[in-house]
Each structure stands twice: as structure tokens, then as C-alpha cells.
Short mmCIF file of C-alpha atoms and ligand atoms in Angstrom, two decimals:
data_model
loop_
_atom_site.label_atom_id
_atom_site.label_comp_id
_atom_site.label_asym_id
_atom_site.label_seq_id
_atom_site.Cartn_x
_atom_site.Cartn_y
_atom_site.Cartn_z
CA MET W 8 6.18 6.67 -7.07
CA ARG W 9 9.71 5.82 -7.59
CA LEU W 10 10.91 3.88 -10.69
CA LEU W 11 12.00 0.32 -10.35
CA ARG W 12 14.72 1.27 -12.91
CA ASP W 13 16.00 3.83 -10.51
CA CYS W 14 17.50 0.85 -8.69
CA SER W 15 20.92 -0.75 -9.55
CA TYR W 16 20.90 -4.54 -9.44
CA ALA W 17 22.28 -4.51 -5.87
CA GLU W 18 19.60 -2.05 -4.68
CA LEU W 19 16.86 -4.24 -6.15
CA ARG W 20 18.40 -7.21 -4.61
CA SER W 21 18.55 -5.81 -1.25
CA LEU W 22 14.97 -4.45 -1.45
CA MET W 23 13.70 -7.86 -2.36
CA ASP W 24 15.93 -9.58 0.15
CA THR W 25 14.30 -7.53 2.96
CA ASP W 26 10.98 -8.95 1.85
CA GLY W 27 12.32 -12.40 1.97
CA LEU W 28 12.64 -13.07 -1.75
CA ALA W 29 15.52 -15.25 -3.02
CA GLU W 30 17.97 -13.97 -5.67
CA VAL W 31 16.40 -15.90 -8.45
CA HIS W 32 13.40 -13.58 -8.34
CA THR W 33 15.66 -10.52 -8.52
CA ARG W 34 17.46 -11.99 -11.57
CA ALA W 35 14.08 -12.77 -13.16
CA LEU W 36 12.71 -9.27 -12.62
CA TRP W 37 15.93 -7.37 -13.60
CA ASN W 38 16.20 -9.41 -16.73
CA VAL W 39 12.66 -8.37 -17.87
CA LEU W 40 13.09 -4.71 -16.70
CA MET W 41 16.30 -4.37 -18.69
CA ARG W 42 16.04 -6.85 -21.50
CA ALA W 43 12.35 -7.14 -22.27
CA PRO W 44 11.16 -3.72 -21.03
CA ASP W 45 7.87 -3.77 -23.09
CA ALA W 46 6.76 -7.00 -21.45
CA GLU W 47 3.85 -6.89 -19.01
CA LEU W 48 5.07 -7.52 -15.48
CA ASP W 49 1.74 -8.74 -14.32
CA GLY W 50 1.36 -12.43 -14.91
CA HIS W 51 4.72 -12.81 -16.75
CA PRO W 52 5.24 -16.42 -17.56
CA ARG W 53 8.82 -16.45 -16.20
CA PHE W 54 7.82 -15.09 -12.81
CA LEU W 55 7.21 -17.56 -9.96
CA PRO W 56 4.36 -16.96 -7.45
CA PRO W 57 6.47 -15.23 -4.74
CA LEU W 58 7.62 -12.60 -7.29
CA ARG W 59 4.16 -12.24 -8.75
CA ARG W 60 2.81 -11.53 -5.13
CA TRP W 61 5.64 -9.14 -4.57
CA LEU W 62 4.90 -7.17 -7.59
CA GLN W 63 1.21 -7.09 -6.96
CA THR W 64 1.82 -5.52 -3.55
CA HIS W 65 4.46 -2.99 -4.65
CA VAL W 66 4.05 -2.09 -8.31
CA GLY W 67 1.57 0.72 -8.84
CA THR W 68 1.73 1.80 -5.23
CA THR W 69 5.36 2.50 -4.11
CA TRP W 70 7.11 1.45 -7.31
CA SER W 71 6.45 2.06 -11.02
CA SER W 72 7.77 -0.02 -13.93
CA GLU W 73 6.74 2.53 -16.53
CA LEU W 74 8.86 3.72 -19.29
CA PRO W 75 8.70 7.33 -20.75
CA GLU W 76 5.77 7.56 -23.03
CA VAL W 77 6.42 8.34 -26.64
CA GLU W 78 4.21 11.43 -27.40
CA GLN W 79 5.63 12.24 -30.76
CA GLU W 80 7.97 10.74 -33.30
CA VAL W 81 9.66 12.71 -36.07
CA GLU W 82 11.69 10.94 -38.81
CA SER W 83 14.33 12.86 -40.76
CA SER W 84 13.87 12.85 -44.57
CA ASP W 85 17.04 10.87 -44.96
CA GLY W 86 15.62 8.11 -42.78
CA HIS W 87 18.74 7.96 -40.47
CA THR W 88 17.47 9.99 -37.53
CA THR W 89 14.43 9.70 -35.33
CA LYS W 90 13.57 12.28 -32.76
CA LEU W 91 11.33 11.25 -30.01
CA LEU W 92 9.44 13.55 -27.77
CA LEU W 93 8.96 11.66 -24.37
CA ARG W 94 6.53 12.28 -21.62
CA LEU W 95 7.47 11.45 -18.14
CA GLN W 96 5.29 10.48 -15.19
CA ASP W 97 4.79 14.02 -14.01
CA GLY W 98 4.06 15.37 -17.51
CA SER W 99 7.51 16.74 -18.07
CA ARG W 100 8.62 16.50 -21.67
CA ILE W 101 12.16 15.46 -22.84
CA GLU W 102 13.84 14.46 -26.07
CA THR W 103 15.72 11.43 -27.07
CA VAL W 104 17.22 11.20 -30.57
CA VAL W 105 18.13 7.90 -32.34
CA MET W 106 20.69 7.94 -35.12
CA ARG W 107 21.48 5.18 -37.46
CA TYR W 108 24.44 5.69 -39.77
CA ASN W 109 26.51 2.93 -41.59
CA GLY W 110 25.43 0.28 -39.21
CA ARG W 111 26.26 2.35 -36.16
CA GLN W 112 23.39 3.07 -33.86
CA THR W 113 23.70 5.86 -31.42
CA ALA W 114 21.11 7.45 -29.01
CA CYS W 115 21.25 10.98 -27.82
CA ILE W 116 19.98 11.05 -24.21
CA SER W 117 18.58 13.87 -22.05
CA THR W 118 19.72 14.28 -18.46
CA GLN W 119 17.37 17.04 -17.25
CA ALA W 120 13.99 18.50 -18.21
CA GLY W 121 15.26 21.83 -19.48
CA CYS W 122 18.62 23.25 -18.46
CA ALA W 123 19.83 25.85 -15.94
CA MET W 124 22.99 26.92 -17.78
CA GLY W 125 21.27 29.31 -20.08
CA CYS W 126 23.54 29.18 -23.24
CA VAL W 127 22.16 31.75 -25.57
CA PHE W 128 22.25 29.72 -28.78
CA CYS W 129 20.62 26.61 -27.26
CA ALA W 130 16.90 25.93 -27.47
CA THR W 131 16.97 24.00 -24.17
CA GLY W 132 18.81 26.82 -22.40
CA GLN W 133 16.32 29.34 -23.79
CA GLY W 134 13.46 27.46 -22.21
CA GLY W 135 15.02 27.41 -18.70
CA PHE W 136 15.27 24.56 -16.12
CA SER W 137 12.45 22.41 -15.00
CA ARG W 138 13.95 19.50 -13.07
CA HIS W 139 16.67 16.87 -12.86
CA LEU W 140 15.91 13.40 -14.27
CA SER W 141 16.10 10.36 -12.02
CA PRO W 142 18.46 7.52 -12.96
CA GLY W 143 15.37 5.46 -14.13
CA GLU W 144 14.31 8.21 -16.46
CA VAL W 145 17.71 8.25 -18.09
CA VAL W 146 17.85 4.38 -18.29
CA GLY W 147 14.25 4.49 -19.65
CA GLN W 148 15.26 6.59 -22.54
CA VAL W 149 17.84 4.00 -23.68
CA LEU W 150 15.19 1.20 -23.54
CA VAL W 151 12.77 3.28 -25.57
CA ALA W 152 15.41 4.24 -28.08
CA ARG W 153 16.12 0.48 -28.61
CA ARG W 154 12.69 0.15 -30.16
CA TRP W 155 13.99 2.16 -32.98
CA ALA W 156 17.53 0.66 -32.87
CA THR W 157 17.67 -2.87 -31.75
CA GLY W 158 21.40 -2.93 -32.09
CA LEU W 159 21.94 0.27 -30.04
CA ARG W 160 25.41 0.30 -28.64
CA ASN W 161 26.45 3.88 -28.52
CA LEU W 162 25.25 6.68 -26.25
CA VAL W 163 25.91 10.41 -26.18
CA LEU W 164 24.69 12.44 -23.19
CA MET W 165 23.99 15.39 -25.39
CA GLY W 166 20.26 15.81 -25.23
CA MET W 167 18.49 18.27 -22.99
CA GLY W 168 20.29 19.35 -19.81
CA GLU W 169 23.74 19.38 -18.30
CA PRO W 170 24.80 15.90 -17.16
CA LEU W 171 27.36 17.17 -14.61
CA HIS W 172 24.72 19.39 -12.98
CA ASN W 173 22.83 16.12 -12.27
CA TYR W 174 26.00 14.18 -11.41
CA ASP W 175 24.77 11.50 -9.00
CA ALA W 176 21.64 10.49 -10.94
CA VAL W 177 23.61 10.41 -14.26
CA MET W 178 26.51 8.27 -12.90
CA LYS W 179 24.06 5.86 -11.35
CA ALA W 180 22.04 5.59 -14.54
CA LEU W 181 25.33 4.85 -16.35
CA ASP W 182 26.28 2.25 -13.76
CA ILE W 183 22.93 0.55 -14.61
CA ILE W 184 23.28 0.95 -18.31
CA ILE W 185 26.79 -0.64 -18.45
CA ASP W 186 25.79 -3.60 -16.11
CA THR W 187 26.54 -6.69 -18.17
CA ARG W 188 23.62 -8.49 -16.74
CA GLY W 189 21.17 -5.92 -18.17
CA ILE W 190 21.40 -3.29 -20.94
CA ASN W 191 25.22 -3.95 -21.26
CA ILE W 192 26.42 -1.02 -23.27
CA GLY W 193 30.25 -0.69 -23.07
CA PRO W 194 31.57 2.35 -21.15
CA SER W 195 33.94 3.05 -24.10
CA ARG W 196 30.82 3.70 -26.19
CA ILE W 197 29.42 6.33 -23.91
CA THR W 198 30.10 10.06 -24.16
CA ILE W 199 29.20 12.64 -21.53
CA SER W 200 29.05 16.25 -22.88
CA THR W 201 29.42 19.18 -20.43
CA VAL W 202 29.33 22.85 -20.73
CA GLY W 203 32.21 22.98 -18.28
CA VAL W 204 30.96 22.23 -14.73
CA VAL W 205 34.42 22.33 -13.20
CA PRO W 206 33.68 20.27 -9.94
CA GLY W 207 32.05 17.56 -12.11
CA ILE W 208 34.95 17.31 -14.35
CA ARG W 209 37.32 16.89 -11.40
CA ARG W 210 35.03 14.38 -9.76
CA MET W 211 34.93 12.27 -12.91
CA ALA W 212 38.75 12.29 -12.91
CA ASP W 213 38.97 11.37 -9.25
CA GLU W 214 36.46 8.63 -9.62
CA ARG W 215 38.12 7.33 -12.82
CA ARG W 216 34.77 7.22 -14.54
CA PRO W 217 35.36 5.06 -17.71
CA TYR W 218 33.39 7.31 -20.19
CA HIS W 219 34.43 9.75 -22.90
CA LEU W 220 34.23 13.34 -22.00
CA ALA W 221 33.26 16.12 -24.41
CA LEU W 222 33.67 19.81 -23.49
CA SER W 223 31.36 22.35 -25.23
CA LEU W 224 33.93 25.12 -25.42
CA HIS W 225 32.72 27.40 -28.25
CA ALA W 226 34.90 30.31 -27.37
CA ALA W 227 38.54 30.90 -26.38
CA THR W 228 38.28 34.14 -24.41
CA ASP W 229 36.39 34.62 -21.23
CA GLU W 230 34.66 37.69 -22.61
CA LYS W 231 33.29 35.88 -25.72
CA ARG W 232 32.56 32.73 -23.80
CA SER W 233 30.67 34.38 -21.00
CA ALA W 234 28.45 36.14 -23.62
CA LEU W 235 27.51 32.72 -25.12
CA ILE W 236 27.63 30.51 -21.93
CA PRO W 237 26.75 32.51 -18.73
CA VAL W 238 28.17 29.79 -16.41
CA ASN W 239 31.59 30.72 -17.78
CA ARG W 240 31.51 33.60 -15.16
CA LYS W 241 31.28 30.98 -12.45
CA TRP W 242 33.97 28.74 -14.00
CA PRO W 243 36.12 30.84 -16.26
CA LEU W 244 38.55 29.51 -18.84
CA ARG W 245 41.54 29.28 -16.59
CA GLU W 246 39.74 27.13 -14.00
CA LEU W 247 38.12 25.08 -16.68
CA MET W 248 41.41 24.36 -18.54
CA ASP W 249 43.04 23.49 -15.23
CA ALA W 250 40.38 20.94 -14.53
CA CYS W 251 40.54 19.46 -18.14
CA ARG W 252 44.43 19.16 -17.71
CA TYR W 253 43.82 17.47 -14.40
CA TYR W 254 41.27 15.09 -16.07
CA CYS W 255 43.70 14.14 -18.77
CA ALA W 256 46.45 13.66 -16.44
CA GLN W 257 44.48 11.40 -13.95
CA THR W 258 42.73 9.33 -16.66
CA GLN W 259 45.20 9.30 -19.52
CA ARG W 260 42.18 10.13 -21.70
CA ARG W 261 41.55 12.47 -24.56
CA ILE W 262 38.90 15.14 -24.22
CA PHE W 263 36.67 15.90 -27.25
CA VAL W 264 36.23 19.64 -27.56
CA GLU W 265 32.98 20.70 -29.15
CA TRP W 266 33.01 24.01 -31.09
CA THR W 267 29.74 25.23 -32.53
CA LEU W 268 30.65 27.53 -35.32
CA ILE W 269 28.67 30.79 -35.45
CA GLU W 270 29.26 33.23 -38.25
CA GLY W 271 31.16 36.30 -37.36
CA GLU W 272 31.29 35.19 -33.77
CA ASN W 273 33.83 32.36 -33.40
CA ASP W 274 34.71 31.29 -36.86
CA SER W 275 37.56 33.58 -37.65
CA ALA W 276 41.33 32.80 -38.17
CA GLN W 277 41.98 34.73 -35.07
CA GLU W 278 39.62 32.59 -33.02
CA ALA W 279 41.18 29.40 -34.54
CA GLY W 280 44.58 30.73 -33.39
CA ARG W 281 43.32 31.46 -29.81
CA LEU W 282 41.70 28.06 -29.66
CA SER W 283 44.85 26.22 -30.54
CA GLU W 284 46.81 28.25 -28.04
CA LEU W 285 44.41 27.43 -25.33
CA LEU W 286 44.59 23.74 -26.06
CA SER W 287 48.22 23.53 -26.64
CA GLY W 288 49.85 20.45 -24.99
CA MET W 289 46.55 18.87 -24.22
CA ASN W 290 45.27 15.55 -25.40
CA VAL W 291 42.20 16.72 -27.28
CA GLN W 292 40.29 16.27 -30.50
CA ILE W 293 38.13 19.18 -31.81
CA ASN W 294 34.66 18.57 -33.31
CA LEU W 295 33.36 21.54 -35.34
CA ILE W 296 29.62 21.79 -35.55
CA PRO W 297 27.88 24.48 -37.63
CA LEU W 298 25.27 26.28 -35.53
CA ASN W 299 21.70 24.97 -35.80
CA PRO W 300 19.57 28.07 -35.89
CA THR W 301 17.08 28.46 -32.93
CA THR W 302 14.24 30.97 -32.63
CA GLY W 303 15.73 32.72 -29.56
CA TYR W 304 19.01 33.61 -31.05
CA SER W 305 19.85 35.58 -34.07
CA GLY W 306 23.34 34.07 -34.81
CA ARG W 307 23.79 32.07 -38.04
CA ALA W 308 25.70 28.91 -38.95
CA ALA W 309 29.20 29.56 -40.25
CA GLU W 310 29.55 29.18 -44.08
CA SER W 311 31.06 25.95 -45.28
CA ARG W 312 34.16 27.83 -46.54
CA ALA W 313 34.74 29.31 -43.14
CA VAL W 314 34.26 25.85 -41.51
CA ARG W 315 36.92 24.28 -43.80
CA ALA W 316 39.36 27.14 -43.30
CA PHE W 317 38.94 26.98 -39.48
CA GLN W 318 39.50 23.18 -39.56
CA GLU W 319 42.65 23.63 -41.69
CA LEU W 320 44.13 26.11 -39.32
CA ILE W 321 43.52 23.80 -36.31
CA LEU W 322 44.95 20.80 -38.19
CA GLN W 323 48.12 22.93 -39.10
CA LYS W 324 48.68 23.23 -35.32
CA GLY W 325 48.77 19.49 -35.06
CA ILE W 326 45.42 19.09 -33.34
CA PRO W 327 43.02 16.59 -34.66
CA CYS W 328 39.84 18.24 -35.87
CA THR W 329 36.77 16.90 -37.53
CA VAL W 330 33.62 18.51 -38.86
CA ARG W 331 30.39 17.01 -37.61
CA GLN W 332 27.34 17.08 -39.82
CA ARG W 333 24.21 18.71 -38.70
CA ARG W 334 22.38 15.45 -38.96
CA GLY W 335 18.55 15.29 -39.18
CA ILE W 336 18.39 19.11 -39.31
CA ASP W 337 14.86 18.80 -40.88
CA VAL W 338 13.65 17.20 -37.65
CA ALA W 339 14.86 20.13 -35.61
CA ALA W 340 17.96 18.23 -34.51
CA GLY W 341 19.27 20.96 -32.27
CA CYS W 342 19.10 20.12 -28.67
CA GLY W 343 15.69 20.99 -27.12
CA GLN W 344 13.97 22.14 -30.21
CA LEU W 345 11.14 19.67 -30.35
CA ALA W 346 10.25 19.91 -26.68
CA GLY W 347 10.42 23.64 -26.97
CA VAL W 348 7.74 23.80 -29.73
CA ALA W 349 5.52 21.09 -28.23
N1 SAH T 409 24.68 20.46 -21.70
C1 SAH T 409 25.72 19.67 -22.29
C2 SAH T 409 25.12 18.55 -23.16
C3 SAH T 409 23.84 18.90 -23.93
S1 SAH T 409 24.11 20.14 -25.29
C4 SAH T 409 26.58 20.61 -23.06
O1 SAH T 409 26.32 21.77 -23.29
O2 SAH T 409 27.67 20.04 -23.45
C5 SAH T 409 24.89 19.15 -26.45
C6 SAH T 409 25.70 19.96 -27.42
O3 SAH T 409 24.84 20.68 -28.37
C7 SAH T 409 26.65 21.01 -26.80
O4 SAH T 409 27.94 20.95 -27.36
C8 SAH T 409 25.89 22.31 -27.08
O5 SAH T 409 26.85 23.38 -27.19
C9 SAH T 409 25.34 21.99 -28.55
N2 SAH T 409 24.29 22.92 -28.96
C10 SAH T 409 23.34 23.32 -28.28
N3 SAH T 409 22.53 24.17 -29.05
C11 SAH T 409 23.08 24.10 -30.32
C12 SAH T 409 22.71 24.78 -31.57
N4 SAH T 409 21.65 25.56 -31.68
N5 SAH T 409 23.46 24.47 -32.62
C13 SAH T 409 24.58 23.66 -32.53
N6 SAH T 409 24.94 23.08 -31.35
C14 SAH T 409 24.18 23.30 -30.28
FE1 SF4 T 410 22.38 23.48 -21.17
FE2 SF4 T 410 24.09 22.33 -22.87
FE3 SF4 T 410 21.98 23.79 -23.81
FE4 SF4 T 410 24.05 24.96 -22.53
S1 SF4 T 410 24.17 23.90 -24.45
S2 SF4 T 410 21.90 25.40 -22.25
S3 SF4 T 410 24.49 23.45 -21.02
S4 SF4 T 410 21.93 21.96 -22.79
#
């Protein structure tokens, strides 16, 4: 069964139009699907008889209105982070994380069940690839997250999976999410994080997608990066940096560079120097994140002294650089760790 939330408004409209339903019914259904997602469709008081009949014929047979089911909920001890283990229709499990800090509510959303990129330090990568998520499964996570954060307005596509490896479904989901008639999250509050899928970065630039782009770089030489991130062999640094420069030029946007600091691996002064050289002249901001330990990787988080020294060296080169907290670490905040143990 396909999900009703796989459809954009225009698709739902055309589907219902084919069956002879006027637009008022599409508006009523869309409104409930996106703005009152936990309501029962069957016998909904705002639905008129033609819509009720249409739903009775289609829902449960060709179309499903189901949201991902919350199978497990883990609250961090500081009370600011909730990690949800969600179960999809076919039994696949994914994670969604809800963060609430200083009145700012952000959801970290998954785009695939598992991931095919195989980054050695990442719990999701260690578990391998299961399948792509459909647009409705991405949209559904936002709606479920809103139960924990009613004022949710920020999204980061940094959960399980590589968003640009599932480009069409992810972009369609975001079209639905930013639709002002529905969920209505502003595109400037959405960040897509990629491991460096070069064709996807170029396509985002060509299509002028209005989202922030984060690049998980983590190493500044091909040798080191390929050891951490196997797809670097397919899209090595020179090609990746060309695509990023192209993206910045086409969109006039800044790229957020993610750098997971691993002790003795990529936290030295020499690495900081290489990184600033690699990014020279580019419109970037670097976010440093100490490694979150995972069972399948022996590396350790950089010490806080090394983190500060690394940041200082980058700042001296005139590149904006912040240190991100490992928030909610006690709920296994690293990507894919909850689904991995379930
Ligand atoms: N696939 C995308 C988005 C999901 S991963 C990507 O790789 O960008 C989101 C971020 O979490 C990436 O920057 C990734 O490198 C980082 N990450 C994964 N495992 C981590 C770990 N164990 N510790 C710290 N960061 C990790
Ligand atoms: Fe996939 Fe991102 Fe994890 Fe790499 S870091 S395995 S790309 S989810």
C-alpha cells in the first residue's frame, strides 16, 4: 500500500479529481493529513459524504494513512532530547530525534533504513543498507516528532541514511514539508547533510533547492578520507570540492562543513592546516563534533583540549568554526545507535 502522505497536494488533487471529487474535499483531507495527523479519518466530522465514501473505498486497500509507529522512546537525562525508534509498515526500523534547546525545537530525520555508504565510525553505516524511505515516511517522521515538539520549526536530515542517495524521495518529501497549506516549515530552517554524493550536490545547485547544505568532510586528504568514508574513492576530494565550489557559486550559499573529531586521526594541528587549505576561498562554516563512540569502531573522541586548539587554528585562518555539543549522548545520540541495538 502506498502512503497518502507520499502525495504532494497537486498529486492528491489530481487523484481525487479523477474520481470526480471537488477541490473542497482535497483541502479537507490534506488539512487533516498534515495538520491533525493523529485524527481518525473514518467518520471525521469535517469530511462530507463524498469524501467519506472515497476514503472508505481507497484507504486500507490501495492507500494507507498510517504514520510510523513509535516502538521505543528514550529521554536524555537533561530532558532536552528524545530519541524515537520508529517502525514502518514493512517492519523496518528507523530513528527520529527531537531536540529542544532554548525554545528552539529541531527534529533529526532519517532518509533511509540503514545506509549504503559504510562510514567506519557510524553505527548506521556499520549496519549496512536496508532500503530507501518513501516521501511519506520522511513526512511521517516530522508529524510524529511534533507530538514531542509542538512548535517544531527546524529540521536536520542527519538521521539514518544518505539523503542525496535517495534524492527524488527526499526532495519530494521536503516539497510537502515546506508547503504553506500543510506542515509549513520554512526552507531556510531545513539542513540536508551529505557524505559527499557529488551528482546530488550538483543537482541541488542546478535546481536551486532552497535548503542549507552540510558536508560531512572529516578528513582533508584522500588517503585518510577513503579510510573513514569508503565512497570517497568514488568521489575523491578534488571532485567533491569542485562540486561544492559550483554549489556555492550557483546558489550564493554557504556550506556547513561537519568534522567529527577522532583522537589521533584527524584532530592534529597538521590536519587543521590541511583543512583550512582545502577550504580556502570557499564560503563555509565548520562545525566540529567530538566522535560519539560506537561498538564497531575503536576510535575515540578527541580530548576537549585538542578540540579547542583545532578550533583556534581554523579561526586564525579566518574560517568561522563552532564546536557542537554531543547532545543527549546518554540516549545513544549517535546516528543509528538505537536502531542498531534494537
Ligand atoms: N549521511 C549523511 C547524514 C546522516 S549522518 C551524512 O553522512 O552527512 C549525520 C552526521 O553524523 C554526519 O556528519 C556523520 O558524519 C555524523 N556521524 C555519524 N556517526 C557519528 C559518530 N559516531 N560520531 C559523531 N558523528 C557521527
Ligand atoms: Fe551513511 Fe552518513 Fe553514516 Fe556515512 S555517516 S554511513 S553516509 S549515515
